[in-house]
Short mmCIF file of C-alpha atoms and ligand atoms in Angstrom, two decimals:
data_model
loop_
_atom_site.label_atom_id
_atom_site.label_comp_id
_atom_site.label_asym_id
_atom_site.label_seq_id
_atom_site.Cartn_x
_atom_site.Cartn_y
_atom_site.Cartn_z
CA MET A 1 -12.03 -6.90 -6.60
CA GLN A 2 -11.07 -6.56 -10.24
CA ASN A 3 -11.24 -2.83 -11.01
CA ILE A 4 -9.99 -0.33 -8.45
CA LEU A 5 -10.17 3.45 -8.74
CA VAL A 6 -7.74 5.63 -6.78
CA THR A 7 -8.65 9.32 -6.52
CA GLY A 8 -6.09 11.96 -5.57
CA ALA A 9 -3.57 10.00 -7.62
CA ALA A 10 -1.32 13.00 -8.31
CA GLY A 11 -0.87 13.78 -4.62
CA HIS A 12 1.76 12.84 -2.07
CA VAL A 13 0.06 9.61 -0.94
CA GLY A 14 -1.50 8.83 -4.32
CA SER A 15 1.88 8.96 -6.05
CA ARG A 16 3.31 6.45 -3.58
CA LEU A 17 0.27 4.20 -3.89
CA ARG A 18 0.48 4.15 -7.68
CA LYS A 19 3.79 2.33 -7.25
CA LEU A 20 2.91 0.25 -4.19
CA LEU A 21 -0.41 -1.06 -5.54
CA LYS A 22 1.08 -2.07 -8.89
CA GLY A 23 0.15 -5.69 -9.63
CA THR A 24 -2.24 -6.08 -6.68
CA TYR A 25 -5.47 -5.79 -8.71
CA PRO A 26 -6.15 -6.68 -12.36
CA ARG A 27 -7.08 -3.09 -13.28
CA LEU A 28 -6.10 0.11 -11.49
CA VAL A 29 -7.63 3.40 -12.63
CA PHE A 30 -6.15 6.64 -11.33
CA SER A 31 -7.87 10.00 -11.15
CA ASP A 32 -7.11 13.53 -10.03
CA ILE A 33 -8.00 17.07 -11.08
CA ARG A 34 -4.42 17.36 -12.39
CA THR A 35 -2.35 14.85 -14.31
CA PRO A 36 0.44 13.30 -12.21
CA ALA A 37 3.79 14.71 -13.34
CA ASP A 38 5.37 11.24 -13.36
CA LEU A 39 2.47 9.36 -15.01
CA SER A 40 3.82 6.46 -17.01
CA SER A 41 2.37 5.19 -20.29
CA ASN A 42 1.15 1.92 -18.74
CA GLU A 43 -0.93 3.72 -16.07
CA GLU A 44 -4.63 4.40 -16.76
CA PHE A 45 -5.54 7.97 -15.81
CA LEU A 46 -8.85 9.87 -15.98
CA ALA A 47 -8.97 13.55 -15.01
CA ALA A 48 -12.00 14.70 -13.00
CA ASP A 49 -13.02 17.46 -10.63
CA LEU A 50 -14.62 15.84 -7.58
CA ALA A 51 -16.87 18.87 -7.15
CA ASP A 52 -18.60 18.06 -10.49
CA TYR A 53 -21.02 15.13 -10.10
CA ALA A 54 -21.14 14.22 -13.81
CA GLN A 55 -17.35 13.98 -13.96
CA VAL A 56 -17.27 11.83 -10.83
CA GLU A 57 -19.88 9.41 -12.15
CA LYS A 58 -17.77 8.89 -15.28
CA ILE A 59 -14.64 7.85 -13.36
CA VAL A 60 -16.55 5.69 -10.90
CA ALA A 61 -18.67 3.75 -13.40
CA GLY A 62 -17.59 0.13 -13.78
CA VAL A 63 -15.21 -0.10 -10.83
CA ASP A 64 -15.59 -2.54 -7.92
CA GLY A 65 -13.75 -0.55 -5.28
CA ILE A 66 -12.53 2.99 -4.67
CA VAL A 67 -9.64 4.33 -2.63
CA HIS A 68 -10.71 7.92 -2.08
CA LEU A 69 -7.70 10.16 -1.42
CA GLY A 70 -8.71 13.16 -3.53
CA GLY A 71 -9.46 16.49 -1.90
CA TYR A 72 -7.87 19.40 -0.07
CA SER A 73 -5.45 17.84 2.41
CA ILE A 74 -4.72 20.68 4.86
CA GLU A 75 -6.68 23.50 6.48
CA GLY A 76 -8.25 25.79 3.90
CA ASP A 77 -10.86 28.50 3.59
CA TRP A 78 -14.49 27.44 3.61
CA PRO A 79 -15.17 27.54 -0.16
CA THR A 80 -12.11 25.36 -0.79
CA ILE A 81 -13.05 22.77 1.85
CA LEU A 82 -16.70 22.88 0.83
CA ASN A 83 -16.00 22.13 -2.84
CA ALA A 84 -13.14 19.64 -2.67
CA ASN A 85 -14.00 17.75 0.52
CA ILE A 86 -17.69 18.18 1.36
CA ILE A 87 -19.30 18.30 -2.10
CA GLY A 88 -16.49 16.17 -3.52
CA CYS A 89 -16.98 13.44 -0.94
CA TYR A 90 -20.76 13.51 -1.34
CA ASN A 91 -20.41 13.16 -5.12
CA LEU A 92 -18.03 10.24 -4.66
CA PHE A 93 -20.37 8.26 -2.37
CA GLU A 94 -23.50 9.10 -4.35
CA ALA A 95 -21.87 8.09 -7.65
CA ALA A 96 -20.48 4.92 -6.02
CA TYR A 97 -23.98 4.01 -4.86
CA ARG A 98 -25.69 4.78 -8.16
CA THR A 99 -23.13 2.87 -10.23
CA ARG A 100 -23.14 -0.10 -7.80
CA VAL A 101 -19.57 0.12 -6.59
CA LYS A 102 -19.09 -2.47 -3.83
CA ARG A 103 -16.49 -0.89 -1.57
CA VAL A 104 -15.00 2.47 -0.64
CA VAL A 105 -11.88 3.07 1.43
CA LEU A 106 -11.91 6.68 2.57
CA ALA A 107 -8.84 8.68 3.55
CA SER A 108 -10.13 10.29 6.73
CA SER A 109 -7.70 11.98 9.08
CA ASN A 110 -6.47 12.26 12.65
CA HIS A 111 -7.69 15.85 12.39
CA ALA A 112 -11.29 14.57 12.74
CA VAL A 113 -10.32 13.90 16.37
CA GLY A 114 -7.47 16.41 16.71
CA PHE A 115 -8.75 18.17 19.83
CA TYR A 116 -8.33 15.14 22.06
CA PRO A 117 -5.47 15.81 24.47
CA ARG A 118 -2.29 13.85 23.91
CA GLU A 119 -2.49 12.09 27.28
CA LYS A 120 -5.84 10.49 26.35
CA LYS A 121 -5.70 7.24 24.43
CA ILE A 122 -8.71 7.06 22.13
CA GLY A 123 -10.40 4.25 20.24
CA VAL A 124 -12.56 4.48 17.14
CA ASP A 125 -15.78 4.88 19.13
CA VAL A 126 -15.12 8.41 20.45
CA THR A 127 -17.16 11.46 19.48
CA VAL A 128 -15.39 13.41 16.73
CA ARG A 129 -13.47 16.49 17.94
CA PRO A 130 -12.26 18.15 14.71
CA ASP A 131 -9.45 20.67 14.95
CA SER A 132 -10.11 22.59 11.70
CA ARG A 133 -12.58 23.02 8.83
CA TYR A 134 -10.48 20.32 7.18
CA GLY A 135 -11.06 18.02 10.18
CA VAL A 136 -14.80 18.74 10.02
CA SER A 137 -14.82 17.69 6.36
CA LYS A 138 -13.18 14.38 7.32
CA ALA A 139 -15.79 13.80 10.05
CA PHE A 140 -18.43 14.54 7.41
CA GLY A 141 -16.85 11.96 5.11
CA GLU A 142 -16.97 9.33 7.87
CA ALA A 143 -20.63 10.15 8.55
CA LEU A 144 -21.46 9.88 4.84
CA GLY A 145 -19.65 6.56 4.71
CA ALA A 146 -21.75 5.26 7.60
CA LEU A 147 -24.95 6.43 5.89
CA TYR A 148 -24.17 4.72 2.58
CA ALA A 149 -23.07 1.57 4.42
CA ASP A 150 -26.05 1.32 6.75
CA LYS A 151 -28.74 2.47 4.33
CA HIS A 152 -27.44 1.17 1.01
CA GLY A 153 -25.07 -1.69 1.85
CA LEU A 154 -21.89 -0.11 0.47
CA ARG A 155 -18.90 -1.57 2.31
CA VAL A 156 -16.96 1.34 3.74
CA THR A 157 -13.67 1.63 5.60
CA CYS A 158 -12.55 4.99 6.98
CA LEU A 159 -8.84 5.36 7.69
CA ARG A 160 -8.03 8.07 10.23
CA ILE A 161 -4.57 8.56 8.80
CA GLY A 162 -1.84 10.00 10.99
CA ASN A 163 1.10 10.99 8.82
CA VAL A 164 2.36 9.02 5.83
CA GLY A 165 6.10 9.21 5.20
CA ASP A 166 9.36 7.31 5.06
CA ALA A 167 10.02 8.09 8.73
CA PRO A 168 8.49 10.09 11.63
CA VAL A 169 9.99 13.59 11.37
CA ASP A 170 9.22 15.10 14.79
CA GLN A 171 7.86 14.18 18.23
CA ARG A 172 4.20 14.26 17.20
CA ARG A 173 4.92 11.99 14.28
CA LEU A 174 6.44 9.39 16.68
CA SER A 175 2.83 8.86 17.79
CA ILE A 176 1.02 9.07 14.46
CA TRP A 177 3.47 7.89 11.79
CA LEU A 178 2.18 5.52 9.09
CA LYS A 179 4.66 3.61 6.95
CA PRO A 180 3.37 3.58 3.35
CA GLU A 181 3.45 -0.24 3.18
CA ASP A 182 1.26 -0.36 6.32
CA LEU A 183 -1.22 1.97 4.60
CA VAL A 184 -1.36 -0.54 1.74
CA GLN A 185 -2.18 -3.27 4.27
CA LEU A 186 -5.07 -1.19 5.68
CA ILE A 187 -6.38 -0.38 2.19
CA ARG A 188 -6.30 -4.05 1.19
CA ILE A 189 -8.25 -5.01 4.32
CA GLY A 190 -10.84 -2.40 3.37
CA LEU A 191 -11.08 -3.62 -0.21
CA GLU A 192 -10.92 -7.36 0.43
CA HIS A 193 -11.86 -8.49 3.93
CA PRO A 194 -15.17 -10.40 3.77
CA ASP A 195 -16.50 -9.02 7.08
CA ILE A 196 -16.19 -5.30 6.33
CA ARG A 197 -19.51 -3.40 6.50
CA PHE A 198 -18.58 -0.04 8.03
CA GLU A 199 -15.31 0.25 9.92
CA VAL A 200 -13.02 2.98 11.20
CA PHE A 201 -9.30 2.23 11.59
CA TYR A 202 -6.45 4.44 12.70
CA GLY A 203 -3.84 4.86 10.01
CA CYS A 204 -0.72 4.43 12.12
CA SER A 205 2.13 1.95 12.27
CA ASP A 206 3.33 -0.02 15.29
CA ASN A 207 4.15 3.12 17.30
CA GLU A 208 4.99 2.71 20.98
CA ALA A 209 3.96 6.34 21.63
CA ALA A 210 0.59 5.97 19.83
CA TRP A 211 -2.39 7.95 21.15
CA TRP A 212 -4.79 5.56 19.50
CA ASP A 213 -6.15 2.15 20.33
CA ASN A 214 -6.09 0.46 16.94
CA SER A 215 -7.39 -2.91 18.09
CA ASN A 216 -10.26 -2.67 15.59
CA ALA A 217 -7.77 -2.78 12.71
CA ARG A 218 -5.88 -5.64 14.36
CA ARG A 219 -9.16 -7.55 14.66
CA PHE A 220 -9.26 -7.52 10.86
CA GLY A 221 -5.70 -8.84 10.61
CA TYR A 222 -3.70 -5.58 10.45
CA ARG A 223 -0.08 -6.28 11.41
CA PRO A 224 1.87 -3.04 10.94
CA GLN A 225 5.56 -3.40 10.15
CA GLY A 226 6.73 0.19 10.76
CA ARG A 227 8.05 1.06 14.23
CA ALA A 228 8.35 4.78 14.93
CA GLU A 229 10.67 4.15 17.89
CA ASP A 230 13.39 3.04 15.46
CA PHE A 231 13.59 6.71 14.40
CA ARG A 232 13.29 8.38 17.84
CA GLY A 233 16.77 9.90 17.83
CA GLN A 234 16.40 11.72 14.53
CA ALA A 235 12.77 12.73 15.23
CA MET A 236 13.68 14.32 18.58
CA ALA A 237 16.70 16.07 17.06
CA ALA A 238 14.37 17.62 14.47
CA GLN A 239 11.83 18.47 17.20
CA ALA A 240 14.47 20.43 19.11
CA LYS A 241 14.80 22.83 16.17
CA LEU A 242 11.05 23.60 16.01
CA PRO A 243 9.55 26.72 17.63
CA SER A 244 7.43 26.01 20.71
CA ASP A 245 3.66 25.73 20.21
CA PRO A 246 1.99 25.39 23.64
CA ILE A 247 -1.54 24.78 22.27
CA GLY A 248 -0.39 22.48 19.48
CA GLU A 249 1.73 20.46 21.88
CA ARG A 250 -1.23 19.87 24.18
CA TYR A 251 -3.50 18.29 21.56
CA GLN A 252 -3.21 15.39 19.15
CA GLY A 253 -3.86 17.57 16.09
CA GLY A 254 -0.74 19.69 16.73
CA SER A 255 -0.50 22.94 14.78
CA PHE A 256 -3.98 22.41 13.27
CA CYS A 257 -5.25 23.09 16.82
CA SER A 258 -3.19 26.23 17.42
CA GLU A 259 -3.95 27.74 14.00
CA GLU A 260 -6.71 30.40 14.47
CA TYR A 261 -7.00 29.32 18.14
CA ASP A 262 -8.61 31.97 20.35
CA ALA A 263 -10.71 29.97 22.81
CA ASN A 264 -9.33 32.14 25.63
CA ARG A 265 -10.37 35.47 24.11
CA GLU A 266 -12.24 38.04 26.20
CA SER A 267 -15.89 38.24 25.15
N1 NAD B 301 -0.44 12.78 3.78
C1 NAD B 301 -0.85 12.38 4.98
O1 NAD B 301 -0.04 12.00 5.83
C2 NAD B 301 -2.32 12.38 5.31
C3 NAD B 301 -2.73 12.37 6.65
C4 NAD B 301 -4.09 12.33 6.94
C5 NAD B 301 -5.01 12.28 5.91
N2 NAD B 301 -4.59 12.33 4.62
C6 NAD B 301 -5.59 12.32 3.55
O2 NAD B 301 -5.15 11.43 2.54
C7 NAD B 301 -5.47 11.95 1.27
C8 NAD B 301 -4.19 12.10 0.43
O3 NAD B 301 -3.30 12.97 1.10
P1 NAD B 301 -2.07 13.63 0.35
O4 NAD B 301 -1.08 13.98 1.39
O5 NAD B 301 -1.66 12.78 -0.79
O6 NAD B 301 -2.73 14.97 -0.18
P2 NAD B 301 -2.32 15.81 -1.49
O7 NAD B 301 -2.82 17.18 -1.27
O8 NAD B 301 -0.88 15.62 -1.80
O9 NAD B 301 -3.18 15.09 -2.62
C9 NAD B 301 -4.56 15.31 -2.77
C10 NAD B 301 -4.88 15.25 -4.24
O10 NAD B 301 -6.27 15.55 -4.41
C11 NAD B 301 -6.40 16.33 -5.58
N3 NAD B 301 -7.61 17.16 -5.53
C12 NAD B 301 -7.82 18.29 -4.79
N4 NAD B 301 -9.01 18.82 -5.09
C13 NAD B 301 -9.57 18.03 -6.03
C14 NAD B 301 -10.80 18.08 -6.75
N5 NAD B 301 -11.71 19.06 -6.55
N6 NAD B 301 -11.04 17.12 -7.66
C15 NAD B 301 -10.13 16.11 -7.89
N7 NAD B 301 -8.95 16.03 -7.24
C16 NAD B 301 -8.68 16.97 -6.31
C17 NAD B 301 -5.16 17.20 -5.65
O11 NAD B 301 -4.87 17.61 -6.99
C18 NAD B 301 -4.09 16.27 -5.07
O12 NAD B 301 -3.33 15.63 -6.07
C19 NAD B 301 -6.18 13.28 1.50
O13 NAD B 301 -7.56 13.05 1.49
C20 NAD B 301 -5.72 13.67 2.89
O14 NAD B 301 -6.66 14.50 3.50
C21 NAD B 301 -3.27 12.38 4.30
#
């Protein structure tokens, strides 16, 4: 892995990764639809709209691996999700295939499986249960990844990311928190491990309250360093100040499940 492209480089996670990945690969290329505000002169940046195939092919050409973070990262209306996440993700995989990229690490999301109840511990082999149009777009990305891996031999790793941050900030995050350095570990497994063909990992740290069985990631050597329990006191203090959300609190996807929820409506 010599040349690595990171999409979504101006975003919350991308901005952290630009610093954390420094020095790990000989050439890092960053892309986004907008220029990162804190871009430094020694960082290589190419602007592109993921929804435009020709632009995507230009940023992808000549790289060995891609960390695909770019897209709309919360619930949005259908045209927004369609362009940034569905068409954008298709363009990314198709351009990767055509330009002979070897590996893609895809930022999927816990929201692809958000409607599993919190008391159920799930592995990576469950049927997707998206909690939003956003979650559907992540399930679509995972399905595309499987197609390009199985049919065309691209090596693909999908990370069902929980929540990336310096610390878990509420009760839900005690289960799904992902320390940024642990995300780097998962990305490097996806980009470097010789046995990767198509894999799904949960993007969470060593959380005692986890809802996910992440043994598949451990099988590939993942040894998370973050421990959500170390922050329980402050997370629960913050939780106490939040309004109650009976639907959100029942499901793993939290407020993404309660947003627009009307499954109980009279027909
Ligand atoms: N932050 C988390 O904890 C978390 C959790 C689960 C999944 N994820 C996923 O990880 C990725 C990064 O998350 P984030 O929090 O940094 O999101 P973010 O919204 O901060 O960053 C996403 C970036 O994608 C760019 N983008 C949007 N539409 C684009 C387009 N059409 N063309 C090119 N670039 C476009 C945006 O400009 C933005 O900089 C996303 O795919 C998100 O869905 C993040």
